[in-house]
Structures are given as structure tokens and as C-alpha cells.
Short mmCIF file of C-alpha atoms and ligand atoms in Angstrom, two decimals:
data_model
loop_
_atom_site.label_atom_id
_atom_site.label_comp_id
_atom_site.label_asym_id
_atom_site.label_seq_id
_atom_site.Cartn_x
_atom_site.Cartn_y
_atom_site.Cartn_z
CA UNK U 1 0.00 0.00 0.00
CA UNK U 2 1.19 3.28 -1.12
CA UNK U 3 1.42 6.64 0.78
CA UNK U 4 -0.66 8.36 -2.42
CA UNK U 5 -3.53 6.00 -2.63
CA UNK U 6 -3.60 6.37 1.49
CA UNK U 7 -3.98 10.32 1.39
CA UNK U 8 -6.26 10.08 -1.78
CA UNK U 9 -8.83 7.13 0.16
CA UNK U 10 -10.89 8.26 2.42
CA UNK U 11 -10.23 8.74 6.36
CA UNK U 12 -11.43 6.12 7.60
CA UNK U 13 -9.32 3.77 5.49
CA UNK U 14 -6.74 5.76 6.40
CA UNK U 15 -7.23 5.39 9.75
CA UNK U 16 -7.49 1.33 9.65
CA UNK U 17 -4.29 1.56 7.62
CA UNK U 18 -2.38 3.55 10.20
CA UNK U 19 -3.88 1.39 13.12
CA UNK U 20 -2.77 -2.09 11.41
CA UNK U 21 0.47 -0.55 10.80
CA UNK U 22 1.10 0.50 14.58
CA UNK U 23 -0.22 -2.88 15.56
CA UNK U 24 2.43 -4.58 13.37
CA UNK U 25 4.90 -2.75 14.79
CA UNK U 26 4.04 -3.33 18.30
CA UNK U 27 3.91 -7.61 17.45
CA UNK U 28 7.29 -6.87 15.97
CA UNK U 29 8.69 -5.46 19.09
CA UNK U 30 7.24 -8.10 21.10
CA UNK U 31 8.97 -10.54 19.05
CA UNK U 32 12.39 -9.26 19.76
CA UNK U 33 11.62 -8.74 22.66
CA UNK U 34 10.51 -12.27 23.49
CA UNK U 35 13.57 -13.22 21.41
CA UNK U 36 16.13 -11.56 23.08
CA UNK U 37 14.76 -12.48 26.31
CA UNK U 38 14.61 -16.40 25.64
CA UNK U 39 17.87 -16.34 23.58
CA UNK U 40 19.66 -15.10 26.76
CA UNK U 41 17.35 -17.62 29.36
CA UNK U 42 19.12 -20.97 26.54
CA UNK U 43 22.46 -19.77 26.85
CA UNK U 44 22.33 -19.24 30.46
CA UNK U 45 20.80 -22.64 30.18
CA UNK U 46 23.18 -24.37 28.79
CA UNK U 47 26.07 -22.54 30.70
CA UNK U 48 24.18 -24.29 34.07
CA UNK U 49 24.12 -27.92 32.05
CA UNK U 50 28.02 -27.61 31.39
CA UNK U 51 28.00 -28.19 35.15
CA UNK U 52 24.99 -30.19 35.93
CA UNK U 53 24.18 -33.54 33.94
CA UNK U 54 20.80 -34.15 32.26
CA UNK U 55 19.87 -37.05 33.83
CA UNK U 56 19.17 -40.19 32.38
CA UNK U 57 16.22 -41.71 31.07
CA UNK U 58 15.37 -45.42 32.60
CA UNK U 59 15.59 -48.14 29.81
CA UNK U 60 14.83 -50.93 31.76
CA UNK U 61 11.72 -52.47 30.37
CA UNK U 62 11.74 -50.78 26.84
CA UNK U 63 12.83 -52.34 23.72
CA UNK U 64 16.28 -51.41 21.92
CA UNK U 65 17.17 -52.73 18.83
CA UNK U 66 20.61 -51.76 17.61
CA UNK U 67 21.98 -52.96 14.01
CA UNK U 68 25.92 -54.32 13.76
CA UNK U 69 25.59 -56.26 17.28
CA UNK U 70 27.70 -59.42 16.24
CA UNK U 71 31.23 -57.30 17.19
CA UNK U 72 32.71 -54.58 18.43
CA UNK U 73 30.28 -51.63 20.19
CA UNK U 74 27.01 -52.87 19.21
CA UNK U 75 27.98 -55.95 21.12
CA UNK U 76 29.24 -54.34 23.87
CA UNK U 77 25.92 -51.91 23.51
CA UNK U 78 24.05 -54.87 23.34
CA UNK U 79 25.13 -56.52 26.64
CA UNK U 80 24.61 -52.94 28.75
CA UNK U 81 21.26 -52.35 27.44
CA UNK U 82 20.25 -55.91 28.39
CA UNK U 83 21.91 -55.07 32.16
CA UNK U 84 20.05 -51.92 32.18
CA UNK U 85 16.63 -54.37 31.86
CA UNK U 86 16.00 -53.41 28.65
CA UNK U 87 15.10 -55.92 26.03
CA UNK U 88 17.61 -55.90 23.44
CA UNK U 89 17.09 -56.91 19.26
CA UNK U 90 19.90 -57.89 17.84
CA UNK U 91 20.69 -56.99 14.11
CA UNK U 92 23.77 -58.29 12.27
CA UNK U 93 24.77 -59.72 9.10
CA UNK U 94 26.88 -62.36 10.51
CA UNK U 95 24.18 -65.15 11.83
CA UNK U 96 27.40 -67.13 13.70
CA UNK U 97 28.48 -64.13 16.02
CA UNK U 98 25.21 -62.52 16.35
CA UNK U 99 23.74 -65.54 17.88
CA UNK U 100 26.99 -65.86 20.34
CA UNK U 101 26.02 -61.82 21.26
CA UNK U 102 22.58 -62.99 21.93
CA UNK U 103 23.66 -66.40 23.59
CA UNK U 104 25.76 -63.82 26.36
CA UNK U 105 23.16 -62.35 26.82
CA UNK U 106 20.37 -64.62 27.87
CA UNK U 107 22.93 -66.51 29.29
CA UNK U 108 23.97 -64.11 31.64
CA UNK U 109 20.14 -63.24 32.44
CA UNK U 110 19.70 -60.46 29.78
CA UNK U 111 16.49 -60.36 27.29
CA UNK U 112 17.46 -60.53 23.74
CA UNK U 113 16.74 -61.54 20.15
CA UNK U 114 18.70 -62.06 17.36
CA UNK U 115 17.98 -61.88 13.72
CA UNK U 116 20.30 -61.80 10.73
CA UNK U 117 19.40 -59.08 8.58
CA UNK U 118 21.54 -57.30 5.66
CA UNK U 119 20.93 -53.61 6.64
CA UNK U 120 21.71 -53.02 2.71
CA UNK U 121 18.64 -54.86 1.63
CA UNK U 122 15.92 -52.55 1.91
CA UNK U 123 13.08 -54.88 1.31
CA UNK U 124 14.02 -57.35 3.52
CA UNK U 125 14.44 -54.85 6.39
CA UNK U 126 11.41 -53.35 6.15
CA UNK U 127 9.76 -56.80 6.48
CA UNK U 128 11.75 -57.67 9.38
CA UNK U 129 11.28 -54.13 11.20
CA UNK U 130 7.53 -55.50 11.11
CA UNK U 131 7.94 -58.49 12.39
CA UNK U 132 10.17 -57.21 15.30
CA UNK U 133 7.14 -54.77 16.16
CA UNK U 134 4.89 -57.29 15.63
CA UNK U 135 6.89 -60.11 18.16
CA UNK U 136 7.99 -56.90 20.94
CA UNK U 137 5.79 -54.30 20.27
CA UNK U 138 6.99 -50.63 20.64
CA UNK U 139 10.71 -50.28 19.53
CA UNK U 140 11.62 -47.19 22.13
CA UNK U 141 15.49 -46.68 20.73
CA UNK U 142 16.87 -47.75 17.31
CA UNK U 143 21.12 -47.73 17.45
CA UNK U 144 22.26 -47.06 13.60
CA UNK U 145 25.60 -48.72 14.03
CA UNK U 146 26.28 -51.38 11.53
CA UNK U 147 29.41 -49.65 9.45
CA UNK U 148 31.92 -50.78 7.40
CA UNK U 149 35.56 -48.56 6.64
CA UNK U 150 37.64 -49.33 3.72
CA UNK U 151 40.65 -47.46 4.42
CA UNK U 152 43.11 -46.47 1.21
CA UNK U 153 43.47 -43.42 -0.89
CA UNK U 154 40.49 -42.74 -3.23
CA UNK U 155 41.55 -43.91 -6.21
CA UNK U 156 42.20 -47.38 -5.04
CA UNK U 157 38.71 -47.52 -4.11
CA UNK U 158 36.44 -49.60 -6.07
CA UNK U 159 33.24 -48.51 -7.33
CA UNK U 160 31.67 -51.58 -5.10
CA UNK U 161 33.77 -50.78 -2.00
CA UNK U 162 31.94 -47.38 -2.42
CA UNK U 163 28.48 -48.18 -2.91
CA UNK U 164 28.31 -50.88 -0.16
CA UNK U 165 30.01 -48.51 2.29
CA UNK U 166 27.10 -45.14 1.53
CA UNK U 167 24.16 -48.84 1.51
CA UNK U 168 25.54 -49.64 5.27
CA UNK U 169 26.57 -46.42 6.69
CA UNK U 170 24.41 -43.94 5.51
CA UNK U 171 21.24 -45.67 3.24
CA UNK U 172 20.50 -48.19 5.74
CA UNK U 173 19.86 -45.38 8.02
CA UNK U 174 17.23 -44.28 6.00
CA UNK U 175 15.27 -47.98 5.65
CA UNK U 176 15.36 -47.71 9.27
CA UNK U 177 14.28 -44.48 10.47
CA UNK U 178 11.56 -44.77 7.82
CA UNK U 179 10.66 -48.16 9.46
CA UNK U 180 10.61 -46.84 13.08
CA UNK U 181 10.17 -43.37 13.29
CA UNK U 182 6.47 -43.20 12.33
CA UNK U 183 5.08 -45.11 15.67
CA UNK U 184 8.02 -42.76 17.67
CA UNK U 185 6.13 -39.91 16.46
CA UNK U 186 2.66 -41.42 16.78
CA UNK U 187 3.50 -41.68 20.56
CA UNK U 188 6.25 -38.07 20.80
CA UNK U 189 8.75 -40.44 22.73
CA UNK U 190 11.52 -42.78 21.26
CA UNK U 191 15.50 -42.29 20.42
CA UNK U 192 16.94 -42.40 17.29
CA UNK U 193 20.92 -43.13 17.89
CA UNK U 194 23.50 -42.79 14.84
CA UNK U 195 26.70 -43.31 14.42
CA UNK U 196 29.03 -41.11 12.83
CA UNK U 197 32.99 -40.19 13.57
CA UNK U 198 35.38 -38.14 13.99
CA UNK U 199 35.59 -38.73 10.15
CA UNK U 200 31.88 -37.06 10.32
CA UNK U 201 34.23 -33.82 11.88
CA UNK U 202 37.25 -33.83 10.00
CA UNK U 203 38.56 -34.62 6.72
CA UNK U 204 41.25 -37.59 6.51
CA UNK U 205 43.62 -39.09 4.12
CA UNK U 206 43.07 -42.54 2.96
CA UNK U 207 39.34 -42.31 4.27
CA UNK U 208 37.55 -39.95 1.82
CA UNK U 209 34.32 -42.02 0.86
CA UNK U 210 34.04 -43.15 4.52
CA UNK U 211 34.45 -39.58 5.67
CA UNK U 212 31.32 -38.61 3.07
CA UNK U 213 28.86 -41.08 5.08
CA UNK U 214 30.20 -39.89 8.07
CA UNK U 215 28.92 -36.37 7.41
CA UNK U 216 26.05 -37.68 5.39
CA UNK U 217 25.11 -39.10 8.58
CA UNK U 218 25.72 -35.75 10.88
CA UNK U 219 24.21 -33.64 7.99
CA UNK U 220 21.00 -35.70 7.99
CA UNK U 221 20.46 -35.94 11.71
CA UNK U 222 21.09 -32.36 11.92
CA UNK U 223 18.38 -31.75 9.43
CA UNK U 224 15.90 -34.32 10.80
CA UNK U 225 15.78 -32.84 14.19
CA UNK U 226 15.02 -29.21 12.17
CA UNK U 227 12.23 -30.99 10.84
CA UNK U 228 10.62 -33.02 13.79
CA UNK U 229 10.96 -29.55 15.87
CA UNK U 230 9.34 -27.81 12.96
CA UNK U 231 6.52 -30.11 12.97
CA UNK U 232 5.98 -30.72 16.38
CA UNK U 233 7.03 -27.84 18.65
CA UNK U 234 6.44 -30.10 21.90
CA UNK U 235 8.87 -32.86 20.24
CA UNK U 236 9.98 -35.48 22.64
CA UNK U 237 11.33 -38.28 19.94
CA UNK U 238 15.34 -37.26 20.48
CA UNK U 239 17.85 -37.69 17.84
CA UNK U 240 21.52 -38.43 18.88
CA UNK U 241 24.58 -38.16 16.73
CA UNK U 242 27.73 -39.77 18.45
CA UNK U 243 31.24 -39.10 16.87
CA UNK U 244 34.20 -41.59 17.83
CA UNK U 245 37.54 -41.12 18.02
CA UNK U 246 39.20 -44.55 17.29
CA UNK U 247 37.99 -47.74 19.28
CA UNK U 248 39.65 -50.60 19.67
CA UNK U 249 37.32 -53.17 17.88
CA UNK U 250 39.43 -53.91 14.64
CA UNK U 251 37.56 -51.96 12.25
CA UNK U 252 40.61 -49.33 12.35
CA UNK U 253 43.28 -51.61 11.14
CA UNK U 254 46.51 -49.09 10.72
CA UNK U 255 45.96 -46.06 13.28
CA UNK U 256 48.98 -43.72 13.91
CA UNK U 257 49.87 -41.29 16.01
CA UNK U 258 52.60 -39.64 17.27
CA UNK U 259 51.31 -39.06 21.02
CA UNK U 260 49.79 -42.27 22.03
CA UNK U 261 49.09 -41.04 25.75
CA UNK U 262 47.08 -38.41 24.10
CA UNK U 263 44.94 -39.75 21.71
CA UNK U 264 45.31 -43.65 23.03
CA UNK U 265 42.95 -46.40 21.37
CA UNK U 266 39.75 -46.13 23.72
CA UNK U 267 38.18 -50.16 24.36
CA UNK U 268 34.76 -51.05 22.99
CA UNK U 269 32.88 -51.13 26.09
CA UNK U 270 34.04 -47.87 27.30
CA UNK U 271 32.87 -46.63 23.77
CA UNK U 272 29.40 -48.48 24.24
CA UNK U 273 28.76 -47.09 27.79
CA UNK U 274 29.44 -44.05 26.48
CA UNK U 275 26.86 -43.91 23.92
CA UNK U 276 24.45 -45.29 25.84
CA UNK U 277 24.99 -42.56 28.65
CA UNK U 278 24.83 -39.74 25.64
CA UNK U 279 21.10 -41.45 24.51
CA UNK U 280 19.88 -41.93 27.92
CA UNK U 281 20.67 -37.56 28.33
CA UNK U 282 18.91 -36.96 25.36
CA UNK U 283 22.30 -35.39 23.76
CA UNK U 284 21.54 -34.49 20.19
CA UNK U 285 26.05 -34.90 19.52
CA UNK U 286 28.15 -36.38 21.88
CA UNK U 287 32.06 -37.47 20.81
CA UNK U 288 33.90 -39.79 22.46
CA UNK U 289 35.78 -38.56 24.33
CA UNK U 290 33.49 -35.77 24.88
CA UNK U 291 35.35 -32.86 23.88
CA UNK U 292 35.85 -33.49 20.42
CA UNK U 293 32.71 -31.73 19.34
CA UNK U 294 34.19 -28.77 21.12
CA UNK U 295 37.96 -29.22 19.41
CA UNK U 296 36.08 -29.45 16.09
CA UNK U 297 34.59 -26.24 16.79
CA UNK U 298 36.93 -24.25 17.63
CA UNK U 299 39.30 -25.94 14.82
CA UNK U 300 36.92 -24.49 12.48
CA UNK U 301 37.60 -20.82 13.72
CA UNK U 302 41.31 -21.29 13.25
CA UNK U 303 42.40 -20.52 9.45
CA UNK U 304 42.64 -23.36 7.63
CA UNK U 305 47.06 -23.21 7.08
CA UNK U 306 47.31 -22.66 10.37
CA UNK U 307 45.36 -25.54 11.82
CA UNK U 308 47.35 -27.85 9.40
CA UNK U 309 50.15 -26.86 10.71
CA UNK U 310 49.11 -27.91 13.79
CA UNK U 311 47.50 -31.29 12.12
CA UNK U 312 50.95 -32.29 10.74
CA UNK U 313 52.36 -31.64 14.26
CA UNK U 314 50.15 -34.33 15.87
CA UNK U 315 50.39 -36.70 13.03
CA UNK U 316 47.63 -38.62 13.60
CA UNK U 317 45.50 -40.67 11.95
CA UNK U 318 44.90 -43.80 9.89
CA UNK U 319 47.08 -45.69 7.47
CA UNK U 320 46.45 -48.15 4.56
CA UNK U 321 44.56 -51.27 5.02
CA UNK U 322 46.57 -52.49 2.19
CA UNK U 323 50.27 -52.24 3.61
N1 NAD Q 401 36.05 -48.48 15.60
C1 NAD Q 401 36.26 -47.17 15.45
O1 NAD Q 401 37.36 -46.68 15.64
C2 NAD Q 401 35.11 -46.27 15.05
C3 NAD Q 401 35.31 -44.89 15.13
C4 NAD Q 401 34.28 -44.05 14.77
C5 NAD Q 401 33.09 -44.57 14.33
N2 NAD Q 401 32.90 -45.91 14.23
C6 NAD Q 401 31.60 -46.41 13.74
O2 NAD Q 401 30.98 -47.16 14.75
C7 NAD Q 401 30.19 -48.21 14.18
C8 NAD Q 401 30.58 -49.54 14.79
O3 NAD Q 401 31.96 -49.75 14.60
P1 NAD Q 401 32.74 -51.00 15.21
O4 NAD Q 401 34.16 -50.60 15.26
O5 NAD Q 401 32.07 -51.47 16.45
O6 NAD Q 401 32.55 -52.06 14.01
P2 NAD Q 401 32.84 -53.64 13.99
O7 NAD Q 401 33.47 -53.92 12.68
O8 NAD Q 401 33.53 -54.10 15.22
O9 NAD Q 401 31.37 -54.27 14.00
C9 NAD Q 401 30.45 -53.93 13.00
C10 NAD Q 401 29.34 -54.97 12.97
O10 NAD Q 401 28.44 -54.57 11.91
C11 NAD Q 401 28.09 -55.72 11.16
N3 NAD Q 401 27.75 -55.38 9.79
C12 NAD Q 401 28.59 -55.01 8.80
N4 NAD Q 401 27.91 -54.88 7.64
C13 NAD Q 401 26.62 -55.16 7.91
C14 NAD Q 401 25.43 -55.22 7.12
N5 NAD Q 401 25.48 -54.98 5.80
N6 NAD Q 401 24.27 -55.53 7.72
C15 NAD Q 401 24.23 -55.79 9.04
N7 NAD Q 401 25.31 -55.78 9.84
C16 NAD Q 401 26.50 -55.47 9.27
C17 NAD Q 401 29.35 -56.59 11.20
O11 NAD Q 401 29.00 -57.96 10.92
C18 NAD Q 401 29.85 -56.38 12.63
O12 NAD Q 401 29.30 -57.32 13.52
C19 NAD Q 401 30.42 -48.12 12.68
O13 NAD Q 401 29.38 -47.40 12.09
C20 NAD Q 401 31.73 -47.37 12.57
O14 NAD Q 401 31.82 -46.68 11.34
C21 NAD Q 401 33.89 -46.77 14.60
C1 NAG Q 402 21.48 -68.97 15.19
O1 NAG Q 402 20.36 -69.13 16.05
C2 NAG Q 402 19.18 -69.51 15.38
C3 NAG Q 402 18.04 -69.50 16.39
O2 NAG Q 402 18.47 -69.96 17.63
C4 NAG Q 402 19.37 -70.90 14.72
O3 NAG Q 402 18.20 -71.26 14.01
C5 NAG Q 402 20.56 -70.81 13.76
O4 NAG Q 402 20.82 -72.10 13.21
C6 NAG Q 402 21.79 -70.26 14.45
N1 NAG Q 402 22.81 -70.06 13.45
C7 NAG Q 402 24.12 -70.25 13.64
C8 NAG Q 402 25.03 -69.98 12.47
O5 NAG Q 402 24.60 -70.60 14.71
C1 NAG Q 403 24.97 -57.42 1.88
O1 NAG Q 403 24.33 -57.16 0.65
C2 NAG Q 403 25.12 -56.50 -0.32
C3 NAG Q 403 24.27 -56.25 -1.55
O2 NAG Q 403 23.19 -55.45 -1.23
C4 NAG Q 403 26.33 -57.37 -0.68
O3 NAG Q 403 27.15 -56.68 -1.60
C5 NAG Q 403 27.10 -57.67 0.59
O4 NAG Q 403 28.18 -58.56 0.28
C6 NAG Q 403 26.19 -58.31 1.64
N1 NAG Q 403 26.96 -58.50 2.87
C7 NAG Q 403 27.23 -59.68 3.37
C8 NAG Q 403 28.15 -59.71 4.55
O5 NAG Q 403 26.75 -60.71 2.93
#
């Protein structure tokens, strides 16, 4: 609306005009208002939670089904879930060591169930995310862990190598959350756990496709929780992204690094309580060790030369599978 066709209308127009305009203005200064004032109550916020732990969320009772339990941290998740009294599904590829997780377990007084599913066939997992909800009923977390990482430079890669690795570590992700997050929302509770890396944080040599579905899987998560907020205001159903620095479990044949006190393999079950302590708080990221998400940060603020500067200093990371 123009200031001519105001003056030229007649008054009482004019008046309505000026009255919506004022009113406008006065929503627009309780806006900011309401914005600065809340912006200031979060970061006071989460100044007090540096200090003071969410607490955590009782599993015992619910059902957690985590994918990649025949080795490494979904085992070890596996087996602290089931202490915690929760009842645990079992997802792996490998039939033989899966069923020796889920043996353990029962054995040791645990619930669990194991099925041998190929996270890479999307049919199949669909199928079986039905039966699981049709044999257990509500599945309260879902662990995205199943990974593979081929580890040489990229052009030694081959174009399978590539396409299974973004299937299990990234696609898969997808077949499940579509699988599962429907009744999570149905119900506004439920956790959605996936793994990434500290290849989701930085870039590293000899791991450049693995390093892509490593921040596929932080840029997705990131965007998913934009999306369940936008939809739901009062959303409960949590999303946590978990970034490891390297655990002992094999899958990180050749690491190297010049300080081993500082950046020392960290063991599978430390890893696995780990996570489980960062979904119980409801943490949307969580490294292990913790800090990382903070050293990746502030990395980022540092010009790029001079952070490699300090990169080649520490020296560490992963070398060739193939040596
Ligand atoms: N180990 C590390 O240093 C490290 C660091 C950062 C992130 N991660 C990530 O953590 C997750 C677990 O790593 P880990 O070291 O415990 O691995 P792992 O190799 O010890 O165990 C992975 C399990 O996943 C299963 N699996 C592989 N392909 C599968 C498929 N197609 N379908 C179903 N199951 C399949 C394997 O059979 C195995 O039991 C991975 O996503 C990995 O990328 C690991
Ligand atoms: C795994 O366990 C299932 C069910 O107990 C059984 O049918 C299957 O033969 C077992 N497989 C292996 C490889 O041990
Ligand atoms: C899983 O399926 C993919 C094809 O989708 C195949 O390439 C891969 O070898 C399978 N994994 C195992 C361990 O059988």
C-alpha cells in the first residue's frame, strides 16, 4: 500500500491503515523482545548444564534394537542395554556371532533376540522391522551402528567398495528411520541413535568415501531434528549423533599417532557405555571422548594453514589397510 492512494482514500481507510500498521509494529517489538529475552534464558541454560548432567532416562523395560551387534560396540551396547533391563534386538549380518552376542546375553540373564538381517537390503528390512514390532511391540530406541571402513586413498577404491560402504553407513539409516520413526512420532517419545565419527568432523587421508557417510550421517540428523521440531514444537522423539575417536574393535586396522598417551585407542565397552549414557541424556552430539565436538569447533575458527600446521604436528590418523 502506497502513501498516495492512502492520502487520496478516504479517512477512515486511512485510519485502519495507520492502526494495522502501529499494531504490526508493536507484534514486531514483542517478538524481539521475546527473542532476546529467551535467547539469553538458553544460553544461560546451557552454561548451568556444562556443570549439571541431564539425567538419564530409565531403559529398563523398553525395547532397543541396535543394528551391527555381532562385534565390536554394538555388542558391547548390546550386553549394557540388556543389564540396564532393557530388552535388546539384535541386528547383524553375521548369523554365527550374532547368535553368540545374543547367547551372552540370555545366558547371563539379559532379554534378547537375534535376527540376521543385511541392513543393505531394503526390502528385507522393512519386512523384518515389522515383524520385530509385531513379536515386541513398541521399539523405544533404534542404534544405527552397523558400518563398514575401507581405508586407502580414493583412487584405489572400487566402485563396489563405495556403494556398499554409503548402503551400510548412511542408506541403511534411512530404511530404518523410515521403518521406526512413524510409531516414535505417533506416541512423541523414542530415540533415534547414529553413528558417525570423527571422520563425520574432519577430513582424513586414505578415508575420503568413509568420511562422506560420516557427514552424510551428521548432515542428515542435523536436518531431521530441524524438521521433527518444525513439525511438532512439543517434540519429545530425540535424535543423537555420536562421533568416535578410534575404538579398539578392529575396524581401524593401521591407526597412527605420534602421542599415544594423548589420543590412546579407547576399548569397545568404554565406547558403548558411552553412547548409551549420551542417549539416555537426550544429547543431540556427543564425541567420544566428549570434547571433540568442542575441538572441532573451535578448529573451524582457526584458518585453515594454520590448523594444518598444527595437524601435521600431531600426526595422527589412519594408514592403509593395504600395507
Ligand atoms: N572403531 C572405530 O574406531 C570407530 C570410530 C568411529 C566410528 N565408528 C563407527 O561405529 C560403528 C561400529 O563400529 P565397530 O568398530 O564397532 O565395528 P565392527 O566392525 O567391530 O562391528 C560392525 C558390525 O556390523 C556388522 N555389519 C557389517 N555390515 C553389515 C550389514 N550390511 N548388515 C548388518 N550388519 C552389518 C558386522 O557384521 C559387525 O558385527 C560403525 O558405524 C563405525 O563406522 C567406529
Ligand atoms: C542362530 O540361532 C538360530 C536361532 O536360535 C538358529 O536357528 C541358527 O541355526 C543359528 N545359526 C548359527 C550360524 O549358529
Ligand atoms: C549385503 O548385501 C550386499 C548387496 O546389497 C552385498 O554386496 C554384501 O556382500 C552383503 N553383505 C554380506 C556380509 O553378505
Amino acid at each position: 500500500m502506497t502513501k498516495v492512494s492512502q492520502s487520496a482514500g478516504n479517512s477512515s481507510s486511512n485510519n485502519n491503515g495507520n492502526s494495522t500498521d502501529i499494531y504490526n509494529i508493536v507484534l514486531l517489538v514483542v517478538d524481539i523482545v521475546m527473542l532476546i529475552v529467551k535467547f539469553w534464558i538458553a544460553i544461560v541454560e546451557a552454561i548451568v548444564n556444562l556443570f549439571r548432567p541431564a539425567p538419564l532416562e530409565n531403559v529398563g523395560g523398553k525395547v532397543v534394537l541396535i543394528t551391527g551387534t555381532g562385534h565390536g560396540m554394538g555388542k558391547h551396547m548390546a550386553q549394557q542395554y540388556a543389564k540396564l533391563g532393557a530388552t535388546v534386538i539384535c541386528w547383524d549380518v553375521n548369523e554365527q556371532t550374532n547368535n553368540q552376542t545374543v547367547k551372552e546375553i540370555q545366558k547371563s540373564g539379559g532379554k534378547a533376540y537375534g535376527y540376521t538381517c543385511n541392513v543393505t537390503k531394503r526390502e528385507e528390512l522393512v519386512e523384518l522391522a515389522q515383524k520385530v514390532r509385531k513379536e515386541h511391540g513398541f521399539v523405544h530406541v533404534v542404534v544405527n551402528n552397523a558400518g563398514i571402513m575401507p581405508c586407502h586413498p580414493l583412487l584405489e577404491h572400487t566402485e563396489n567398495e563405495i556403494r556398499l560402504m554409503y548402503d551400510i553407513n548412511v542408506l541403511s539409516h534411512f530404511w530404518m528411520i523410515q521403518s521406526f520413526l512413524p510409531d516414535m512420532v505417533e506416541r512423541n517419545e523414542g530415540s533415534i541413535v547414529a553413528l558417525s565419527s570423527c571422520a563425520g568432523l574432519f577430513g582424513l587421508i586414505n578415508l575420503v568415501p568413509y568420511c562422506g557417510t560420516k557427514f552424510a550421517v551428521r548432515g542428515y540428523m542435523a536436518a531431521l531434528a530441524e524438521e521433527l521440531r518444525h513439525k511438532n514444537p512439543q517434540n519429545n522423539v530425540k535424535l543423537t549423533t555420536i562421533f568416535p575417536y578410534m575404538i579398539d574393535t578392529g575396524l581401524c586396522k593401521n591407526p597412527r599417532y605420534r602421542f599415544p598417551k594423548l589420543f590412546k585407542l579407547i576399548s569397545a565397552d568404554t565406547a558403548a557405555a558411552s553412547i548409551i549414557e549420551a542417549q539416555r541424556q537426550g544429547l543431540e552430539e556427543a564425541a567420544i571422548p566428549r570434547h571433540f565436538v568442542g575441538v572441532e569447533k573451535i578448529g573451524r575458527l582457526i584458518p585453515r594453514k594454520a590448523m594444518r600446521l598444527v595437524n601435521d604436528f600431531l600426526d595422527t590418523g589412519v594408514d592403509t589397510d593395504k600395507l
